[in-house]
Amino acid sequence: MKKIFKVGFWEFIARIVLKNRLAILGLILLITVSLALQWKNIQFSFTEANLLPDNNNINTEYNAFLEKFGEEGNLIVVGVKDDAFFTPKAFAAWNKLMSEIKTQKEIELVVSINDLKQLKKNDSLQTFEMVPFVDATKTTSQDYLNSVKKDLFENMPFYEGLLFNKQNGSLRSAIYMDKKIVNTALRKEYIVNDFIPKIEAFEKETGIDLRVSGMPYIRTLNALSILNEISLFIGVSLLITSLIFFFFFRSFRATLIALLIVIVGVMWTFGLLGLFNYHITVLTALVPTLVIVIGIPNCIFLTNKYQQEYVAHRNKAKALQRVITKVGTATLMTNLTTAAGFATFIITNSQLLREFGIISSLSIMALFFLCLITIPIYYSYQPVPKSKHLEHLNRNYTKVFMQWIEKMVKYNRRYVYAVAIVLFIISTFGALKIQTSGSLIEDMPQNTPFFKDILFFENEFNGVMPLEITIDTKRKKGVMKSSTLRKMDELQETIDSIPELSKPISILNLVKYSKQAYYNGNPDYYELPSSQDQSFILSYAKNATKDTKENIMKSYVDSTGQTARITTFMKDIGTGNMAKIEEKLLEKTNKIFPKDRYDVVMTGKALVFEKGTKYLLDNLVTSLLFAVFLICVLMIFMFRSFKMVVVSVIPNLLPLMITAGLMGYFGIPLKPSTILVFSIAFGLSVDDTIHFLAQYRQELTNHNWKIKKSVIATIKEAGVSMFYTSVVLFAGFSVFLLSDFGGTVALGGLIAMTLLFGMLSNLMLLPCLVLTLNKTLANEQEFKEPTIDVLNNIEKEPELELVEK
């Protein structure tokens, strides 16, 4: 296989490309149009990222829960904390708002104070009746509304935590969406086009600020934020990278073709998403910007090589040929290593990461061929470079920087090693301080109104992220047994004692409310019926709300009465605290629910996400080691020297350790977004290593295997391109700092810093290592490029005849 990538092969490719320019451009156009037709299949994700494998036990339990009780994330809550709420004008507007929402087909149930139901005992029928809590004919009276407020807060403990906070005086309505549409595009259409306008109309009419949250609402606005950021990132990254490109080359023509190439690459990325029917998620939304950020350095390297070759012999045909023949292997390998950094996610069992890895790696390789083919064809039709376009090759600031690098490598290697060792030690201590974190809302856009509403519900109602506990009694109608209810009551008391969790909701609440209703609504009797009064109280309750839409408890016991469900909501507490809470609850359930008689399962979106984060953390080392292994294999194939591969890995692991140290010192936790940094940054950082070593391998033969001269010549020849491409990558990934998503900001900032340290490491530490170990690394038989003899004969090869335009 090594013979395939000899210079003779690349020369063959160069001849095909430059002699069939129009046909190849036509093929590129055909591919672009074909992939553009796939855009119609692009979809946005309507649920949160599931980071666990489909066959994971946590996912299996969660899917079993959904099958039995339906979608848990169908609750929208509308909250208010304003003394003006209990006034005739505001209450009338609220009644109108909730009534309109209730009549819409997308809504299954609305529980709100304006049409609240309460249990009343009917002795003649020996049952409970659901009667209105508020008399609509009296709501124009301020005194009546004051009495309603007092009665609600003092006499209705059943609704405490669900509809009101007794301590803070805040209120909310519970709006349950139709479970059939909650994970479809219809949810977005309803919330954006119907629900939000109604909320805004109420606020405008009353001047009262409403707070809205709940998983359907959060998912919708989060998805819209992702969509908006795709356009932002693409636009800003195109602007910044093109400005840097123009600043380096001072050529509108060169900048134009680079922009055109990456735009076509972005079109191909969207086409691949549609072709594979992948959803646009918080990760795949980053790929188009990555294509731009990675594509521009490809263009810089190839354009710079073309201009260097033209300056060397003033022969345009030869320069274009050599762009492909001299750097074909090196450019292919740099893109392969970059793609490998992303491809490592394919080996995970997480569908989210697998799709991200497939799309990003395919897009990067497609972009490589696009750059390698298009740039020589474009310049074959253009006039030769003018003097002003070549000035950057001898620009003062690059000269001064490269001279400083040369000086450090020549005379101050011990200082380079000393600094590297000190940085490694300091970074190691920092890396030991890294904490882990995982939360559904932690990486959501924190500057948006809907995120501030999440914080409101965390403060007032202890969060909106559902945590579910199911209790299987292993026998029909076992839930309503007095022994089961007492055990559930003990568990709910434990939940209620945990500050990070909200007041739990279950069938137990209705049973307690039944006793209160039996004793004429006295809140002192809101408790479990005793063994003496349980039989007749439950006989009252069993038909009270049977098969009515108003039955808020109907989804808290399965149809057989065998399995009960306890729902609580949690704050944004992170992975560590979540694990402690889970441990505490499991300890309690194991104690009060014997495993031979009960099956107790803890699940819910919050727990699934926390377990997904832990799964990624457990697989972080595996993914990174796989990335290192894959890239080392590629470099062994290229250089045929295991010693050189070992030396080349060291300068790229140091930046990763520095990044880990910065995360520890600055309190940046490991989470799904920051976990991606290491594999991606390693794959990108190795590009500079390959550029350097590929050039060094050529300089060895040019300087008769004199190591020092070869290293300095390599810095002069490849250093400028390495500097240019690193600057573009640094600026390109810095674009993600504009994001409202904390995870995207962390991802972009950390990768940018890693690449900056990677450039310095490859320009200084790598050549120092090569010079220090020159006796073992200059073995001509081991390290000699199999294509060097062919390369030296390029001058004698017949040149291509190009058509000038």
PDB file of N, CA and C in Angstrom, residues 628-666:
ATOM      1  N   VAL A 628      -4.830   8.365  19.784  1.00  0.00           N
ATOM      2  CA  VAL A 628      -3.361   8.349  19.739  1.00  0.00           C
ATOM      3  C   VAL A 628      -2.877   7.148  18.941  1.00  0.00           C
ATOM      4  N   PHE A 629      -3.466   5.975  19.184  1.00  0.00           N
ATOM      5  CA  PHE A 629      -3.070   4.762  18.462  1.00  0.00           C
ATOM      6  C   PHE A 629      -3.310   4.904  16.967  1.00  0.00           C
ATOM      7  N   LEU A 630      -4.486   5.383  16.596  1.00  0.00           N
ATOM      8  CA  LEU A 630      -4.830   5.512  15.181  1.00  0.00           C
ATOM      9  C   LEU A 630      -3.892   6.478  14.472  1.00  0.00           C
ATOM     10  N   ILE A 631      -3.609   7.590  15.126  1.00  0.00           N
ATOM     11  CA  ILE A 631      -2.735   8.593  14.526  1.00  0.00           C
ATOM     12  C   ILE A 631      -1.299   8.071  14.451  1.00  0.00           C
ATOM     13  N   CYS A 632      -0.870   7.334  15.456  1.00  0.00           N
ATOM     14  CA  CYS A 632       0.477   6.747  15.421  1.00  0.00           C
ATOM     15  C   CYS A 632       0.613   5.751  14.272  1.00  0.00           C
ATOM     16  N   VAL A 633      -0.433   4.968  14.039  1.00  0.00           N
ATOM     17  CA  VAL A 633      -0.406   4.026  12.917  1.00  0.00           C
ATOM     18  C   VAL A 633      -0.244   4.776  11.596  1.00  0.00           C
ATOM     19  N   LEU A 634      -0.982   5.879  11.448  1.00  0.00           N
ATOM     20  CA  LEU A 634      -0.872   6.676  10.226  1.00  0.00           C
ATOM     21  C   LEU A 634       0.532   7.249  10.068  1.00  0.00           C
ATOM     22  N   MET A 635       1.134   7.671  11.181  1.00  0.00           N
ATOM     23  CA  MET A 635       2.466   8.270  11.105  1.00  0.00           C
ATOM     24  C   MET A 635       3.546   7.217  10.868  1.00  0.00           C
ATOM     25  N   ILE A 636       3.356   6.019  11.405  1.00  0.00           N
ATOM     26  CA  ILE A 636       4.291   4.932  11.112  1.00  0.00           C
ATOM     27  C   ILE A 636       4.239   4.600   9.629  1.00  0.00           C
ATOM     28  N   PHE A 637       3.043   4.578   9.086  1.00  0.00           N
ATOM     29  CA  PHE A 637       2.872   4.324   7.654  1.00  0.00           C
ATOM     30  C   PHE A 637       3.581   5.400   6.839  1.00  0.00           C
ATOM     31  N   MET A 638       3.534   6.634   7.310  1.00  0.00           N
ATOM     32  CA  MET A 638       4.131   7.729   6.547  1.00  0.00           C
ATOM     33  C   MET A 638       5.640   7.777   6.696  1.00  0.00           C
ATOM     34  N   PHE A 639       6.150   7.626   7.925  1.00  0.00           N
ATOM     35  CA  PHE A 639       7.571   7.849   8.174  1.00  0.00           C
ATOM     36  C   PHE A 639       8.394   6.558   8.281  1.00  0.00           C
ATOM     37  N   ARG A 640       7.737   5.428   8.487  1.00  0.00           N
ATOM     38  CA  ARG A 640       8.436   4.138   8.603  1.00  0.00           C
ATOM     39  C   ARG A 640       9.479   4.148   9.707  1.00  0.00           C
ATOM     40  N   SER A 641       9.232   4.975  10.760  1.00  0.00           N
ATOM     41  CA  SER A 641      10.182   5.045  11.868  1.00  0.00           C
ATOM     42  C   SER A 641       9.426   5.119  13.181  1.00  0.00           C
ATOM     43  N   PHE A 642       9.468   4.020  13.939  1.00  0.00           N
ATOM     44  CA  PHE A 642       8.762   4.009  15.215  1.00  0.00           C
ATOM     45  C   PHE A 642       9.351   5.024  16.184  1.00  0.00           C
ATOM     46  N   LYS A 643      10.679   5.209  16.145  1.00  0.00           N
ATOM     47  CA  LYS A 643      11.314   6.179  17.027  1.00  0.00           C
ATOM     48  C   LYS A 643      10.815   7.586  16.744  1.00  0.00           C
ATOM     49  N   MET A 644      10.675   7.916  15.472  1.00  0.00           N
ATOM     50  CA  MET A 644      10.207   9.248  15.119  1.00  0.00           C
ATOM     51  C   MET A 644       8.760   9.459  15.574  1.00  0.00           C
ATOM     52  N   VAL A 645       7.966   8.422  15.520  1.00  0.00           N
ATOM     53  CA  VAL A 645       6.580   8.524  15.971  1.00  0.00           C
ATOM     54  C   VAL A 645       6.525   8.823  17.466  1.00  0.00           C
ATOM     55  N   VAL A 646       7.378   8.134  18.240  1.00  0.00           N
ATOM     56  CA  VAL A 646       7.417   8.370  19.684  1.00  0.00           C
ATOM     57  C   VAL A 646       7.798   9.818  19.973  1.00  0.00           C
ATOM     58  N   VAL A 647       8.830  10.300  19.269  1.00  0.00           N
ATOM     59  CA  VAL A 647       9.281  11.678  19.464  1.00  0.00           C
ATOM     60  C   VAL A 647       8.191  12.672  19.074  1.00  0.00           C
ATOM     61  N   SER A 648       7.452  12.363  18.025  1.00  0.00           N
ATOM     62  CA  SER A 648       6.442  13.303  17.536  1.00  0.00           C
ATOM     63  C   SER A 648       5.206  13.348  18.429  1.00  0.00           C
ATOM     64  N   VAL A 649       4.949  12.267  19.171  1.00  0.00           N
ATOM     65  CA  VAL A 649       3.767  12.246  20.047  1.00  0.00           C
ATOM     66  C   VAL A 649       3.973  13.137  21.266  1.00  0.00           C
ATOM     67  N   ILE A 650       5.190  13.208  21.775  1.00  0.00           N
ATOM     68  CA  ILE A 650       5.474  13.971  22.994  1.00  0.00           C
ATOM     69  C   ILE A 650       5.051  15.441  22.864  1.00  0.00           C
ATOM     70  N   PRO A 651       5.427  16.153  21.796  1.00  0.00           N
ATOM     71  CA  PRO A 651       5.034  17.567  21.691  1.00  0.00           C
ATOM     72  C   PRO A 651       3.529  17.780  21.559  1.00  0.00           C
ATOM     73  N   ASN A 652       2.784  16.710  21.249  1.00  0.00           N
ATOM     74  CA  ASN A 652       1.336  16.852  21.113  1.00  0.00           C
ATOM     75  C   ASN A 652       0.574  16.418  22.358  1.00  0.00           C
ATOM     76  N   LEU A 653       1.206  15.616  23.200  1.00  0.00           N
ATOM     77  CA  LEU A 653       0.579  15.266  24.474  1.00  0.00           C
ATOM     78  C   LEU A 653       0.763  16.380  25.503  1.00  0.00           C
ATOM     79  N   LEU A 654       1.875  17.120  25.400  1.00  0.00           N
ATOM     80  CA  LEU A 654       2.116  18.227  26.333  1.00  0.00           C
ATOM     81  C   LEU A 654       1.006  19.276  26.281  1.00  0.00           C
ATOM     82  N   PRO A 655       0.559  19.747  25.086  1.00  0.00           N
ATOM     83  CA  PRO A 655      -0.550  20.714  25.055  1.00  0.00           C
ATOM     84  C   PRO A 655      -1.835  20.177  25.675  1.00  0.00           C
ATOM     85  N   LEU A 656      -2.081  18.875  25.509  1.00  0.00           N
ATOM     86  CA  LEU A 656      -3.275  18.290  26.123  1.00  0.00           C
ATOM     87  C   LEU A 656      -3.183  18.339  27.645  1.00  0.00           C
ATOM     88  N   MET A 657      -1.999  18.067  28.176  1.00  0.00           N
ATOM     89  CA  MET A 657      -1.813  18.129  29.617  1.00  0.00           C
ATOM     90  C   MET A 657      -1.950  19.563  30.114  1.00  0.00           C
ATOM     91  N   ILE A 658      -1.425  20.532  29.355  1.00  0.00           N
ATOM     92  CA  ILE A 658      -1.570  21.948  29.743  1.00  0.00           C
ATOM     93  C   ILE A 658      -3.043  22.336  29.776  1.00  0.00           C
ATOM     94  N   THR A 659      -3.794  21.877  28.768  1.00  0.00           N
ATOM     95  CA  THR A 659      -5.237  22.163  28.741  1.00  0.00           C
ATOM     96  C   THR A 659      -5.939  21.552  29.951  1.00  0.00           C
ATOM     97  N   ALA A 660      -5.608  20.309  30.269  1.00  0.00           N
ATOM     98  CA  ALA A 660      -6.201  19.660  31.448  1.00  0.00           C
ATOM     99  C   ALA A 660      -5.855  20.435  32.712  1.00  0.00           C
ATOM    100  N   GLY A 661      -4.619  20.934  32.784  1.00  0.00           N
ATOM    101  CA  GLY A 661      -4.224  21.734  33.944  1.00  0.00           C
ATOM    102  C   GLY A 661      -5.013  23.015  34.046  1.00  0.00           C
ATOM    103  N   LEU A 662      -5.214  23.697  32.915  1.00  0.00           N
ATOM    104  CA  LEU A 662      -6.006  24.930  32.919  1.00  0.00           C
ATOM    105  C   LEU A 662      -7.440  24.659  33.364  1.00  0.00           C
ATOM    106  N   MET A 663      -7.993  23.533  32.936  1.00  0.00           N
ATOM    107  CA  MET A 663      -9.355  23.171  33.353  1.00  0.00           C
ATOM    108  C   MET A 663      -9.423  22.994  34.861  1.00  0.00           C
ATOM    109  N   GLY A 664      -8.389  22.365  35.421  1.00  0.00           N
ATOM    110  CA  GLY A 664      -8.391  22.168  36.866  1.00  0.00           C
ATOM    111  C   GLY A 664      -8.227  23.448  37.641  1.00  0.00           C
ATOM    112  N   TYR A 665      -7.303  24.317  37.213  1.00  0.00           N
ATOM    113  CA  TYR A 665      -7.042  25.563  37.939  1.00  0.00           C
ATOM    114  C   TYR A 665      -8.187  26.565  37.809  1.00  0.00           C
ATOM    115  N   PHE A 666      -8.855  26.578  36.645  1.00  0.00           N
ATOM    116  CA  PHE A 666      -9.921  27.558  36.429  1.00  0.00           C
ATOM    117  C   PHE A 666     -11.308  26.983  36.691  1.00  0.00           C
TER     118      PHE A 666
END
